[in-house]
């Protein structure tokens, strides 16, 4: 183990930022090689050629597992851990030291562009599954990097938005899953998010990274910035951020050195961060990579998808279909599957099966295939009418619908929750000629289904990874009894969501007006009806719950499979406080068990309580507390199908008497006034610039803010970017580079150009965008030479130190 005092000051400063897109800086003098960091959450994206953080350039083949949103439906930490093991082993075989995942941000709105990469709207479920991934990954000697810490809920302005959230909601909703991961799985690294949290960038937010993550939860690893998420390198060292990625060249090292020199930063503070890097090297050194069995991992990817398919509707028990059933397969998604999402998580699969290839192995008799609709949403009556003809011919129609690549992607939030109108049109026409239609849906997040009543069956495949197509057919034929349960609520419509009028936000400040009323916590408290509740999913068998007994240790009940097929149930435990005290949602998930039962079998099941079951965060005391009082303990099959109910008294501290605005008790948070929100967050709401106002831009404003720039050139650049984005979307292919640029702050020019641009030059570019063309340009040119000279000098000094016999 190397200790920080063996490094020279320059080496220390240089170690805290990356050398290239995926590599940390080596230190050969001390035997330290570069560490390789690579995405990602559901498969390894190891780029051996040109690297990028948007999934644009080629990467080596790796197993593409179902995305986290999909695996979350399995509610199965054992499965998640096996996936983690496979990911960790594939990473090791590809020379990846730190795997950038899993992603576990809370799904605040169904419009979140990266919801497909995240687990749930509930922190307990997200935390337990993510912890299982981390345990699995790290069991192979690969460090995991759970991300994005924290409160990273929207893609709009993703690198320069400020998530303003009250402390209690922060702790109970947005940090709780990370807390579980840190306490239960000890990740060696964690990735800080792009956004600010309550005014400070996550990578330099001392409250988050030191007070909570390190001091309270005991995290002792490396905090790595999201790619380009570094802001002020010196503030990061002080605030708990360890490694800035990708490479800002030697720019950040120069800033750190200057700060030590003029006393703004102590070397002791620097040593703390340096030691975190050295410890990570030490942890990784002991690893040995084994050969990977890609066939076995493909089989695991299929098993994972099978456990995660959610049967949403099955009128008249249309499913499962008997072998030999004559099916028409309709829909572009049967031919070109959507099995993962676009962006940094995109994997180059080892193999890929589509539904057309999988049907012949399912025992079903495919009489015909019709494309049905254009994927890009453009109406095509000829395709629709061929599909209707195909539907007439068959006993059953398997209709493959979904969200296409432009409707769900990293870098952009969704515009709405609908399926493309041309798909719904085809569905309507087909349903008119065949009443045995099974919709197979591919989407990484919730969609509205005003068409639901028109079809008897809906199988939700989510994004099932490279083996997803076969998995769906196993469910359709009954080879697999569906046991997936929704890890997020399906609201009736977008207008019903708690953030309907507040998501995404285009200005810097994103105020979490709804407090803890996210997902089912909102719907169950405010009494808003939903399409499919959290935890919901059908099976081909039936389960009965009985005999609940509750003790201080937990809840025990009997679960019976009362049908004639073997199957698995996800038993869920919620609590609901009935005595006065701190405001709380009507239901909070506090435990779950996935249980396989043979037909006719029954079992006693215990779901234990732990120190977190009844706790709330007491903001005044700045501590967790358990309030004394009465609770209902509810057990059942979804947040709305709670078959067992017992009251339970808990001992604890005196209940809170703190006043809160009424909306935070009733949960009717869409009625919250600005004054209510100010009372919740404890400060005044920020004001946004008036529409059309010309504003002075700063280094942390994104390019999209140039719509309001003082300089006509700036406004022109913003307009050009917007029209290029519109053009790429019209072509049906999202351009992630453009999304990134549009939302990228000026500062990122320094953070992502390998040192070519300094932070000083960024300030000059901002001056230019603010309408002072010549002054700005002069600054850019002078800054360029200054930066190049200083970087060259530091590089030479580092090289000299590396060869001199510096005593170690
Ligand atoms: C994403 C991260 C990812 C990183 C590296 C960023 O843009 O937000 O999730 O790990 O790029 O690809």
Short mmCIF file of N, CA, C and O in Angstrom, two decimals, residues 417-419 424 427-428 447-455 491-494 531-532:
data_model
loop_
_atom_site.label_atom_id
_atom_site.label_comp_id
_atom_site.label_asym_id
_atom_site.label_seq_id
_atom_site.Cartn_x
_atom_site.Cartn_y
_atom_site.Cartn_z
N UNK A 417 -45.96 11.09 -22.79
CA UNK A 417 -45.94 9.68 -22.39
C UNK A 417 -46.68 8.79 -23.38
O UNK A 417 -47.08 7.68 -23.05
N UNK A 418 -46.90 9.30 -24.57
CA UNK A 418 -47.74 8.54 -25.51
C UNK A 418 -46.89 7.59 -26.37
O UNK A 418 -45.70 7.78 -26.53
N UNK A 419 -47.59 6.61 -26.93
CA UNK A 419 -47.00 5.84 -28.03
C UNK A 419 -47.27 6.64 -29.29
O UNK A 419 -48.26 7.37 -29.36
N UNK A 424 -50.79 3.51 -32.52
CA UNK A 424 -52.12 3.37 -31.91
C UNK A 424 -53.17 3.17 -33.00
O UNK A 424 -54.12 2.38 -32.85
N UNK A 427 -53.09 -0.39 -34.10
CA UNK A 427 -53.72 -1.21 -33.05
C UNK A 427 -55.24 -1.15 -33.18
O UNK A 427 -55.93 -2.18 -33.14
N UNK A 428 -55.76 0.05 -33.36
CA UNK A 428 -57.22 0.22 -33.44
C UNK A 428 -57.78 -0.54 -34.63
O UNK A 428 -58.80 -1.25 -34.52
N UNK A 447 -45.85 4.42 -20.13
CA UNK A 447 -46.55 5.06 -21.24
C UNK A 447 -48.04 5.14 -20.90
O UNK A 447 -48.55 4.34 -20.12
N UNK A 448 -48.70 6.09 -21.50
CA UNK A 448 -50.17 6.18 -21.37
C UNK A 448 -50.77 5.10 -22.26
O UNK A 448 -50.25 4.80 -23.33
N UNK A 449 -51.91 4.57 -21.84
CA UNK A 449 -52.53 3.50 -22.64
C UNK A 449 -54.03 3.75 -22.82
O UNK A 449 -54.85 2.95 -22.37
N UNK A 450 -54.40 4.84 -23.48
CA UNK A 450 -55.83 5.08 -23.69
C UNK A 450 -56.46 3.98 -24.55
O UNK A 450 -57.67 3.84 -24.60
N UNK A 451 -55.63 3.18 -25.18
CA UNK A 451 -56.08 2.10 -26.07
C UNK A 451 -56.25 0.76 -25.35
O UNK A 451 -56.62 -0.24 -25.97
N UNK A 452 -55.99 0.76 -24.07
CA UNK A 452 -55.89 -0.52 -23.33
C UNK A 452 -57.12 -1.42 -23.49
O UNK A 452 -57.01 -2.63 -23.70
N UNK A 453 -58.30 -0.82 -23.40
CA UNK A 453 -59.54 -1.62 -23.42
C UNK A 453 -59.77 -2.30 -24.77
O UNK A 453 -60.62 -3.17 -24.89
N UNK A 454 -59.05 -1.88 -25.78
CA UNK A 454 -59.30 -2.44 -27.12
C UNK A 454 -58.67 -3.82 -27.30
O UNK A 454 -58.95 -4.50 -28.27
N UNK A 455 -57.73 -4.16 -26.42
CA UNK A 455 -57.03 -5.44 -26.60
C UNK A 455 -57.16 -6.28 -25.33
O UNK A 455 -57.17 -5.73 -24.23
N UNK A 491 -49.32 6.01 -14.39
CA UNK A 491 -50.46 6.92 -14.19
C UNK A 491 -51.39 6.84 -15.40
O UNK A 491 -50.99 6.38 -16.47
N UNK A 492 -52.62 7.28 -15.21
CA UNK A 492 -53.54 7.27 -16.35
C UNK A 492 -53.00 8.20 -17.43
O UNK A 492 -52.97 7.85 -18.60
N UNK A 493 -52.58 9.38 -17.02
CA UNK A 493 -52.03 10.29 -18.02
C UNK A 493 -50.96 11.17 -17.37
O UNK A 493 -50.90 11.29 -16.14
N UNK A 494 -50.18 11.79 -18.23
CA UNK A 494 -49.11 12.67 -17.75
C UNK A 494 -49.68 13.75 -16.83
O UNK A 494 -49.06 14.13 -15.82
N UNK A 531 -53.41 3.94 -13.64
CA UNK A 531 -53.71 2.86 -14.58
C UNK A 531 -53.24 1.52 -14.01
O UNK A 531 -54.00 0.57 -13.91
N UNK A 532 -51.97 1.45 -13.64
CA UNK A 532 -51.41 0.26 -12.99
C UNK A 532 -50.59 0.74 -11.80
O UNK A 532 -49.67 1.54 -11.96
#
